[in-house]
Amino acid sequence: MRGSRRLLVTGGAGFIGSNFVHYWCEAYPDDRVVVLDALTYAGNRHNLASLEGQENFRFVKGDICDRALLDSLLQEENIDTVAHFAAESHVDRSILGPGAFIQTNIVGTFTLLEAFRKHWETRQEGIFLHVSTDEVYGSLNPSDRAFTETTPYAPNSPYSASKAGSDHLVRAYYHTYGVPTIITNCSNNYGPYQFPEKLIPLMCINILIGKSLPVYGDGQNIRDWLYVGDHCSALDVVIHHGKLGETYNIGGNNEVKNLDLVNMLCQLMDELAPNLPVHSCKKLIAFVKDRPGHDRRYAIDSTKLKTELGWTPSVTVEEGLRRTVEWYLTHRDWWEPLLSEEYQAYYHQVYVS
Ligand code: NAD
Ligand code: TYD
């Protein structure tokens, strides 16, 4: 594709989506970026505040299950690139209520694929980037090799099963209809604008308000952490140079046990935060009952992305955590309003009842 692009970014008001939109608008100011987001509890228009009013940026509040809206947006904006982030994304919520995950992640992705297929058939140019997760591959034992693009799917939570379902649909649209799709499967992200239900922001915020730090089970589960800016640069490379119909794994080469990660966050907070309610904040660590079906270990092998497209992560976990802690320290006005009644009710359901 030559010239400037016209992107539809679904879920662009969420954590990774909004980081991606900021990244893209800065890197490619001539491109048009249209964000479609339903503004669920996880979507936050403030994440995009600095872009509001800019000529090449538009925000549309709407649902990816709304076919008429999708048809009109794709046509009216003459979209050539879909970056599909919109999803229900939290495992614990999928355990409490899987219905929304099936609706958005599977039905929503299907609806978007159908709309894009029709749109693409008339223009024969474009790309549909489907942003997915390493959780579709299931759980690894300590000595297992990291997930590659050919690891069989074995999702264990309603969240990962719904993402796996959406991945299969995307794959089928490429093989059956020739729709130009690419799938990326990424490891755990962290960084600015992440909703406080996820491990890292939850721990940062609990430290700042002096609340206990709930570590599930024995705290020995392992995740492969990727700084969100590195995820965005990987998606940039995939959109510009990825091969249609392919899947690319994106990982941070940063496998860390949960308890070690929480200890690292405590150390950083002790060093960086003035007047903590509890010092040292390690005193706040509390082991709580394990998540049902809790995957033991994720690890991503992103050799394909490195060798074929030349991408590697640039931020170490030490540096990324420091940046993230500093961000939550200086953005109390962003996260305080998120600790709403709805959030407290959710918190109670997961951690107390
Ligand atoms: P998030 O929960 O922070 O944001 C999701 C966004 O999607 C929100 O803005 C929400 O309002 C929007 N949304 C939800 N349902 C919608 C619907 N029906 N129509 C339109 N918009 C809707 O999620 P995230 O962490 O930014 O994840 C983004 C994508 O990346 C997801 O597809 C997720 O599966 C994938 N992913 C996330 C991680 C991670 O560590 N967070 C890792 C790998 C892959
Ligand atoms: P999370 O951020 O929910 O991501 P995912 O489940 O998609 O990997 O959790 C990361 C890890 O941290 C996971 O092993 C579960 C664990 N965890 C806790 O121990 N305590 C918590 O309060 C949360 C939210 C997660």
Short mmCIF file of C-alpha atoms and ligand atoms in Angstrom, two decimals:
data_model
loop_
_atom_site.label_atom_id
_atom_site.label_comp_id
_atom_site.label_asym_id
_atom_site.label_seq_id
_atom_site.Cartn_x
_atom_site.Cartn_y
_atom_site.Cartn_z
CA MET A 1 0.00 0.00 0.00
CA ARG A 2 1.40 3.43 -0.90
CA GLY A 3 0.71 6.88 0.52
CA SER A 4 -0.95 7.61 3.81
CA ARG A 5 -3.15 5.05 5.52
CA ARG A 6 -6.67 5.25 6.86
CA LEU A 7 -6.97 3.20 10.02
CA LEU A 8 -9.93 1.96 12.00
CA VAL A 9 -8.69 1.16 15.51
CA THR A 10 -11.25 -0.84 17.49
CA GLY A 11 -10.85 -0.70 21.26
CA GLY A 12 -8.67 2.39 20.86
CA ALA A 13 -9.78 3.83 24.21
CA GLY A 14 -8.49 0.81 26.12
CA PHE A 15 -5.01 0.17 27.46
CA ILE A 16 -3.07 -1.16 24.47
CA GLY A 17 -5.36 0.47 21.90
CA SER A 18 -4.82 3.97 23.28
CA ASN A 19 -1.05 3.45 23.53
CA PHE A 20 -1.14 2.29 19.92
CA VAL A 21 -3.17 5.32 18.79
CA HIS A 22 -0.71 7.72 20.46
CA TYR A 23 2.20 5.82 18.97
CA TRP A 24 0.68 5.84 15.50
CA CYS A 25 -0.42 9.48 15.45
CA GLU A 26 3.08 10.53 16.43
CA ALA A 27 4.88 8.21 14.01
CA TYR A 28 2.54 8.78 11.04
CA PRO A 29 0.90 12.20 11.40
CA ASP A 30 -0.39 12.10 7.82
CA ASP A 31 -2.42 8.93 8.44
CA ARG A 32 -6.08 9.14 9.38
CA VAL A 33 -6.96 7.35 12.64
CA VAL A 34 -10.59 6.55 13.46
CA VAL A 35 -11.15 4.98 16.87
CA LEU A 36 -14.25 2.84 17.42
CA ASP A 37 -14.81 1.98 21.07
CA ALA A 38 -17.90 1.02 23.07
CA LEU A 39 -16.45 2.63 26.22
CA THR A 40 -17.09 -0.33 28.48
CA TYR A 41 -15.73 -0.12 32.03
CA ALA A 42 -12.26 -0.63 30.48
CA GLY A 43 -12.55 2.09 27.86
CA ASN A 44 -11.60 5.63 28.80
CA ARG A 45 -11.89 8.61 26.52
CA HIS A 46 -9.45 10.56 28.68
CA ASN A 47 -6.75 8.21 27.36
CA LEU A 48 -7.08 10.00 24.02
CA ALA A 49 -7.71 13.52 25.32
CA SER A 50 -4.58 15.05 23.79
CA LEU A 51 -5.69 13.92 20.31
CA GLU A 52 -9.23 15.27 20.44
CA GLY A 53 -9.71 18.06 17.92
CA GLN A 54 -6.78 17.03 15.73
CA GLU A 55 -7.69 16.93 12.06
CA ASN A 56 -6.60 13.37 11.35
CA PHE A 57 -8.20 11.87 14.45
CA ARG A 58 -11.82 10.87 15.06
CA PHE A 59 -13.44 9.10 17.98
CA VAL A 60 -16.66 7.14 17.50
CA LYS A 61 -18.48 5.57 20.42
CA GLY A 62 -19.94 2.30 19.21
CA ASP A 63 -20.00 -1.47 19.38
CA ILE A 64 -18.13 -3.82 17.06
CA CYS A 65 -21.28 -5.97 17.05
CA ASP A 66 -23.16 -3.14 15.28
CA ARG A 67 -22.91 -4.16 11.64
CA ALA A 68 -24.67 -1.10 10.22
CA LEU A 69 -22.27 1.21 12.07
CA LEU A 70 -19.27 -0.79 10.85
CA ASP A 71 -20.46 -0.71 7.23
CA SER A 72 -20.98 3.03 7.28
CA LEU A 73 -17.68 3.77 9.04
CA LEU A 74 -15.59 1.60 6.73
CA GLN A 75 -17.16 3.18 3.67
CA GLU A 76 -17.43 6.79 4.78
CA GLU A 77 -13.84 6.84 6.11
CA ASN A 78 -12.55 4.73 3.20
CA ILE A 79 -10.65 2.54 5.70
CA ASP A 80 -7.74 0.46 4.40
CA THR A 81 -6.28 -0.79 7.70
CA VAL A 82 -8.21 -2.30 10.60
CA ALA A 83 -6.28 -2.69 13.86
CA HIS A 84 -8.60 -4.79 15.98
CA PHE A 85 -7.98 -4.43 19.72
CA ALA A 86 -11.56 -4.33 21.03
CA ALA A 87 -12.18 -7.17 23.44
CA GLU A 88 -13.19 -8.18 26.89
CA SER A 89 -9.70 -8.75 28.20
CA HIS A 90 -9.61 -9.80 31.85
CA VAL A 91 -9.42 -13.47 32.84
CA ASP A 92 -10.99 -13.00 36.29
CA ARG A 93 -14.01 -11.24 34.77
CA SER A 94 -14.36 -14.05 32.22
CA ILE A 95 -14.61 -16.51 35.11
CA LEU A 96 -17.31 -14.43 36.79
CA GLY A 97 -19.29 -13.88 33.57
CA PRO A 98 -18.21 -15.41 30.28
CA GLY A 99 -21.18 -14.14 28.24
CA ALA A 100 -19.72 -10.73 27.38
CA PHE A 101 -16.50 -12.45 26.22
CA ILE A 102 -18.37 -14.63 23.75
CA GLN A 103 -20.35 -11.64 22.52
CA THR A 104 -17.51 -9.16 21.97
CA ASN A 105 -14.56 -11.43 21.30
CA ILE A 106 -16.28 -13.96 19.05
CA VAL A 107 -19.50 -12.40 17.74
CA GLY A 108 -17.90 -8.95 17.57
CA THR A 109 -14.84 -10.18 15.68
CA PHE A 110 -17.11 -12.13 13.32
CA THR A 111 -19.23 -9.02 12.68
CA LEU A 112 -16.11 -6.93 12.01
CA LEU A 113 -14.72 -9.58 9.67
CA GLU A 114 -17.97 -9.71 7.72
CA ALA A 115 -18.10 -5.94 7.38
CA PHE A 116 -14.45 -5.76 6.36
CA ARG A 117 -14.88 -8.61 3.85
CA LYS A 118 -17.68 -6.77 2.09
CA HIS A 119 -15.73 -3.50 2.16
CA TRP A 120 -12.52 -5.14 0.94
CA GLU A 121 -14.25 -6.93 -1.94
CA THR A 122 -14.93 -3.56 -3.56
CA ARG A 123 -11.46 -2.09 -3.02
CA GLN A 124 -9.14 -5.18 -3.09
CA GLU A 125 -6.58 -3.50 -0.90
CA GLY A 126 -6.08 -3.34 2.83
CA ILE A 127 -5.15 -5.25 5.94
CA PHE A 128 -7.04 -6.59 8.94
CA LEU A 129 -4.70 -6.89 11.93
CA HIS A 130 -6.15 -9.05 14.68
CA VAL A 131 -4.49 -8.43 18.06
CA SER A 132 -4.55 -11.58 20.13
CA THR A 133 -2.88 -13.17 23.11
CA ASP A 134 -0.39 -15.90 24.00
CA GLU A 135 -3.03 -17.31 26.37
CA VAL A 136 -4.62 -19.20 23.44
CA TYR A 137 -1.68 -21.64 23.64
CA GLY A 138 -2.53 -22.70 27.20
CA SER A 139 -0.13 -23.31 30.05
CA LEU A 140 3.55 -24.37 30.03
CA ASN A 141 5.47 -26.51 32.50
CA PRO A 142 8.77 -25.08 33.80
CA SER A 143 10.93 -27.04 31.33
CA ASP A 144 8.66 -26.65 28.26
CA ARG A 145 9.86 -24.65 25.28
CA ALA A 146 8.27 -21.26 24.76
CA PHE A 147 5.20 -20.92 22.51
CA THR A 148 5.90 -20.65 18.80
CA GLU A 149 3.40 -19.84 16.06
CA THR A 150 2.87 -23.57 15.50
CA THR A 151 2.14 -24.48 19.13
CA PRO A 152 -1.33 -26.11 19.19
CA TYR A 153 -4.10 -24.02 20.70
CA ALA A 154 -5.15 -25.15 24.20
CA PRO A 155 -7.02 -22.27 25.88
CA ASN A 156 -7.97 -22.78 29.53
CA SER A 157 -10.09 -19.77 30.52
CA PRO A 158 -13.29 -18.39 29.00
CA TYR A 159 -11.20 -15.34 28.02
CA SER A 160 -8.53 -17.32 26.19
CA ALA A 161 -11.13 -19.65 24.65
CA SER A 162 -13.02 -16.67 23.24
CA LYS A 163 -9.80 -15.16 21.86
CA ALA A 164 -8.90 -18.55 20.34
CA GLY A 165 -12.33 -18.64 18.70
CA SER A 166 -11.77 -15.20 17.21
CA ASP A 167 -8.29 -16.19 15.97
CA HIS A 168 -9.78 -19.21 14.17
CA LEU A 169 -12.37 -17.02 12.48
CA VAL A 170 -9.69 -14.59 11.30
CA ARG A 171 -7.63 -17.47 9.94
CA ALA A 172 -10.68 -18.89 8.14
CA TYR A 173 -11.47 -15.54 6.49
CA TYR A 174 -8.00 -15.46 4.98
CA HIS A 175 -8.10 -19.04 3.74
CA THR A 176 -11.71 -19.07 2.56
CA TYR A 177 -12.32 -15.57 1.24
CA GLY A 178 -8.79 -14.24 0.79
CA VAL A 179 -9.45 -11.41 3.24
CA PRO A 180 -5.99 -9.89 3.96
CA THR A 181 -5.53 -10.72 7.62
CA ILE A 182 -2.62 -11.01 10.02
CA ILE A 183 -2.83 -12.32 13.59
CA THR A 184 -0.46 -11.35 16.39
CA ASN A 185 -0.29 -13.28 19.66
CA CYS A 186 1.31 -11.22 22.38
CA SER A 187 2.43 -11.84 25.94
CA ASN A 188 1.36 -9.82 29.01
CA ASN A 189 1.62 -6.09 28.45
CA TYR A 190 2.17 -3.37 31.03
CA GLY A 191 2.64 0.39 31.03
CA PRO A 192 0.60 3.60 31.15
CA TYR A 193 -3.24 3.58 30.94
CA GLN A 194 -3.70 -0.02 32.10
CA PHE A 195 -6.96 -0.55 33.99
CA PRO A 196 -6.37 -1.32 37.70
CA GLU A 197 -7.85 -4.84 37.54
CA LYS A 198 -4.62 -6.21 35.97
CA LEU A 199 -1.69 -7.33 38.13
CA ILE A 200 0.78 -4.44 37.73
CA PRO A 201 -1.55 -1.42 38.02
CA LEU A 202 -3.54 -3.17 40.75
CA MET A 203 -0.39 -3.62 42.82
CA CYS A 204 0.86 -0.07 42.15
CA ILE A 205 -2.45 1.49 43.15
CA ASN A 206 -2.95 -0.73 46.20
CA ILE A 207 0.51 0.28 47.41
CA LEU A 208 -0.37 3.95 46.96
CA ILE A 209 -3.60 3.61 48.93
CA GLY A 210 -2.16 1.23 51.54
CA LYS A 211 -4.31 -1.77 50.61
CA SER A 212 -3.10 -5.38 50.73
CA LEU A 213 -1.37 -6.87 47.68
CA PRO A 214 -3.29 -10.05 46.74
CA VAL A 215 -0.96 -12.67 45.27
CA TYR A 216 -2.84 -15.67 43.89
CA GLY A 217 -1.85 -19.16 45.07
CA ASP A 218 1.87 -19.59 45.74
CA GLY A 219 2.90 -16.62 43.56
CA GLN A 220 5.12 -18.87 41.43
CA ASN A 221 3.12 -18.49 38.20
CA ILE A 222 5.21 -17.04 35.40
CA ARG A 223 4.32 -14.41 32.82
CA ASP A 224 6.45 -13.00 29.99
CA TRP A 225 6.18 -9.22 30.41
CA LEU A 226 6.26 -6.82 27.47
CA TYR A 227 6.33 -3.05 27.79
CA VAL A 228 3.34 -1.71 25.84
CA GLY A 229 5.48 0.65 23.72
CA ASP A 230 7.38 -2.38 22.43
CA HIS A 231 4.08 -4.05 21.54
CA CYS A 232 3.14 -0.95 19.52
CA SER A 233 6.43 -0.95 17.62
CA ALA A 234 5.96 -4.65 16.85
CA LEU A 235 2.47 -3.99 15.47
CA ASP A 236 3.88 -1.15 13.36
CA VAL A 237 6.39 -3.54 11.78
CA VAL A 238 3.70 -6.18 11.24
CA ILE A 239 1.27 -3.75 9.61
CA HIS A 240 3.95 -2.39 7.26
CA HIS A 241 5.93 -5.54 6.50
CA GLY A 242 4.00 -8.58 7.78
CA LYS A 243 2.98 -11.34 5.37
CA LEU A 244 -0.75 -11.67 4.85
CA GLY A 245 -2.30 -14.82 6.28
CA GLU A 246 0.53 -15.22 8.81
CA THR A 247 0.64 -15.26 12.57
CA TYR A 248 3.41 -13.53 14.56
CA ASN A 249 4.18 -14.08 18.23
CA ILE A 250 5.23 -10.99 20.18
CA GLY A 251 7.03 -11.41 23.51
CA GLY A 252 9.25 -9.53 25.89
CA ASN A 253 11.89 -12.16 26.74
CA ASN A 254 11.08 -11.28 30.32
CA GLU A 255 9.78 -14.31 32.19
CA VAL A 256 9.14 -13.36 35.80
CA LYS A 257 7.37 -15.16 38.68
CA ASN A 258 4.43 -13.16 40.02
CA LEU A 259 5.86 -12.91 43.52
CA ASP A 260 9.21 -11.67 42.20
CA LEU A 261 7.39 -9.07 40.12
CA VAL A 262 5.39 -7.84 43.10
CA ASN A 263 8.61 -7.61 45.12
CA MET A 264 10.21 -5.56 42.33
CA LEU A 265 7.23 -3.20 42.34
CA CYS A 266 7.46 -2.85 46.13
CA GLN A 267 11.14 -2.00 45.91
CA LEU A 268 10.52 0.63 43.24
CA MET A 269 7.65 2.17 45.19
CA ASP A 270 9.72 2.27 48.40
CA GLU A 271 12.39 4.10 46.43
CA LEU A 272 10.22 6.45 44.34
CA ALA A 273 7.04 7.21 46.26
CA PRO A 274 7.06 9.81 49.02
CA ASN A 275 4.86 9.26 52.11
CA LEU A 276 3.60 5.75 51.42
CA PRO A 277 0.78 4.73 53.78
CA VAL A 278 2.71 1.53 54.60
CA HIS A 279 6.49 1.33 54.46
CA SER A 280 8.11 -0.95 53.42
CA CYS A 281 5.23 -1.89 51.17
CA LYS A 282 6.32 -5.54 51.08
CA LYS A 283 4.43 -5.75 54.38
CA LEU A 284 1.24 -5.48 52.31
CA ILE A 285 1.82 -8.72 50.38
CA ALA A 286 -0.95 -11.24 51.11
CA PHE A 287 -1.37 -14.69 49.58
CA VAL A 288 -4.99 -15.24 48.56
CA LYS A 289 -6.95 -18.13 47.10
CA ASP A 290 -5.84 -19.13 43.64
CA ARG A 291 -7.65 -18.22 40.42
CA PRO A 292 -9.64 -21.23 39.12
CA GLY A 293 -7.78 -22.87 36.22
CA HIS A 294 -4.82 -20.53 36.75
CA ASP A 295 -2.28 -21.06 33.94
CA ARG A 296 1.14 -21.79 35.43
CA ARG A 297 3.48 -20.34 32.87
CA TYR A 298 3.45 -18.39 29.61
CA ALA A 299 6.55 -17.79 27.51
CA ILE A 300 6.72 -16.49 23.97
CA ASP A 301 9.27 -17.33 21.33
CA SER A 302 9.27 -14.35 18.96
CA THR A 303 12.10 -15.61 16.74
CA LYS A 304 9.89 -15.36 13.65
CA LEU A 305 9.24 -11.67 14.18
CA LYS A 306 12.94 -11.11 14.79
CA THR A 307 14.30 -13.07 11.85
CA GLU A 308 11.61 -12.20 9.29
CA LEU A 309 10.77 -8.62 10.22
CA GLY A 310 13.74 -7.51 12.34
CA TRP A 311 11.78 -6.64 15.51
CA THR A 312 13.05 -7.10 19.05
CA PRO A 313 11.81 -5.57 22.30
CA SER A 314 13.84 -2.59 23.48
CA VAL A 315 12.69 -2.07 27.08
CA THR A 316 13.99 -4.31 29.88
CA VAL A 317 11.56 -5.27 32.62
CA GLU A 318 13.56 -3.20 35.15
CA GLU A 319 13.32 -0.09 32.98
CA GLY A 320 9.68 -0.73 31.98
CA LEU A 321 8.57 -1.23 35.58
CA ARG A 322 10.35 1.93 36.67
CA ARG A 323 8.60 3.93 33.92
CA THR A 324 5.27 2.36 34.83
CA VAL A 325 5.59 3.02 38.56
CA GLU A 326 6.54 6.63 37.81
CA TRP A 327 3.48 6.95 35.56
CA TYR A 328 1.04 5.68 38.21
CA LEU A 329 2.73 7.90 40.79
CA THR A 330 2.22 11.00 38.66
CA HIS A 331 -1.24 10.14 37.28
CA ARG A 332 -3.39 9.84 40.37
CA ASP A 333 -5.99 11.98 38.57
CA TRP A 334 -6.22 9.24 35.91
CA TRP A 335 -6.67 6.22 38.18
CA GLU A 336 -8.52 7.60 41.20
CA PRO A 337 -11.86 7.97 39.33
CA LEU A 338 -11.55 4.35 38.15
CA LEU A 339 -11.88 3.04 41.72
CA SER A 340 -15.63 3.44 41.31
CA GLU A 341 -18.48 1.61 43.02
CA GLU A 342 -18.56 -0.83 40.10
CA TYR A 343 -14.85 -1.48 40.59
CA GLN A 344 -15.27 -1.97 44.35
CA ALA A 345 -18.09 -4.46 43.69
CA TYR A 346 -15.91 -6.33 41.20
CA TYR A 347 -13.00 -6.28 43.67
CA HIS A 348 -15.19 -7.66 46.41
CA GLN A 349 -16.39 -10.52 44.19
CA VAL A 350 -12.87 -11.59 43.20
CA TYR A 351 -10.94 -10.97 46.41
CA VAL A 352 -13.39 -11.14 49.28
CA SER A 353 -16.40 -13.34 48.58
P1 NAD B 1 -8.68 -3.32 27.57
O1 NAD B 1 -9.68 -4.15 28.31
O2 NAD B 1 -7.84 -2.35 28.30
O3 NAD B 1 -9.44 -2.50 26.42
C1 NAD B 1 -10.43 -3.06 25.62
C2 NAD B 1 -11.14 -1.91 24.89
O4 NAD B 1 -12.13 -2.49 24.02
C3 NAD B 1 -11.86 -0.96 25.83
O5 NAD B 1 -11.60 0.38 25.44
C4 NAD B 1 -13.33 -1.29 25.63
O6 NAD B 1 -14.19 -0.19 25.83
C5 NAD B 1 -13.34 -1.75 24.18
N1 NAD B 1 -14.46 -2.66 23.90
C6 NAD B 1 -14.85 -3.74 24.62
N2 NAD B 1 -15.93 -4.30 24.04
C7 NAD B 1 -16.20 -3.59 22.92
C8 NAD B 1 -17.17 -3.70 21.88
N3 NAD B 1 -18.10 -4.66 21.90
N4 NAD B 1 -17.14 -2.82 20.87
C9 NAD B 1 -16.20 -1.83 20.85
N5 NAD B 1 -15.27 -1.67 21.80
C10 NAD B 1 -15.27 -2.53 22.82
O7 NAD B 1 -7.80 -4.37 26.76
P2 NAD B 1 -6.24 -4.31 26.39
O8 NAD B 1 -5.46 -4.86 27.51
O9 NAD B 1 -5.92 -2.98 25.84
O10 NAD B 1 -6.20 -5.40 25.23
C11 NAD B 1 -6.40 -5.02 23.88
C12 NAD B 1 -6.32 -6.26 23.01
O11 NAD B 1 -5.05 -6.87 23.16
C13 NAD B 1 -7.36 -7.32 23.37
O12 NAD B 1 -7.85 -7.89 22.19
C14 NAD B 1 -6.57 -8.33 24.18
O13 NAD B 1 -7.11 -9.63 24.04
C15 NAD B 1 -5.21 -8.23 23.53
N6 NAD B 1 -4.06 -8.55 24.40
C16 NAD B 1 -3.94 -7.95 25.62
C17 NAD B 1 -2.81 -8.24 26.41
C18 NAD B 1 -2.60 -7.57 27.74
O14 NAD B 1 -1.65 -7.93 28.44
N7 NAD B 1 -3.39 -6.59 28.13
C19 NAD B 1 -1.86 -9.16 25.95
C20 NAD B 1 -2.04 -9.75 24.71
C21 NAD B 1 -3.14 -9.42 23.93
P1 TYD B 2 -3.30 -10.57 34.93
O1 TYD B 2 -2.70 -9.20 34.95
O2 TYD B 2 -4.74 -10.73 35.28
O3 TYD B 2 -2.99 -11.18 33.48
P2 TYD B 2 -3.23 -12.68 32.91
O4 TYD B 2 -4.07 -13.44 33.84
O5 TYD B 2 -3.96 -12.40 31.65
O6 TYD B 2 -1.88 -13.26 32.73
O7 TYD B 2 -2.48 -11.51 35.91
C1 TYD B 2 -1.09 -11.72 35.74
C2 TYD B 2 -0.66 -12.77 36.74
O8 TYD B 2 -0.82 -12.24 38.05
C3 TYD B 2 -1.51 -14.02 36.70
O9 TYD B 2 -0.69 -15.16 36.96
C4 TYD B 2 -2.50 -13.84 37.82
C5 TYD B 2 -1.71 -13.04 38.84
N1 TYD B 2 -2.50 -12.11 39.68
C6 TYD B 2 -2.36 -12.13 41.07
O10 TYD B 2 -1.59 -12.93 41.63
N2 TYD B 2 -3.08 -11.25 41.80
C7 TYD B 2 -3.96 -10.36 41.23
O11 TYD B 2 -4.62 -9.60 41.98
C8 TYD B 2 -4.06 -10.34 39.81
C9 TYD B 2 -4.99 -9.37 39.13
C10 TYD B 2 -3.30 -11.22 39.07
#
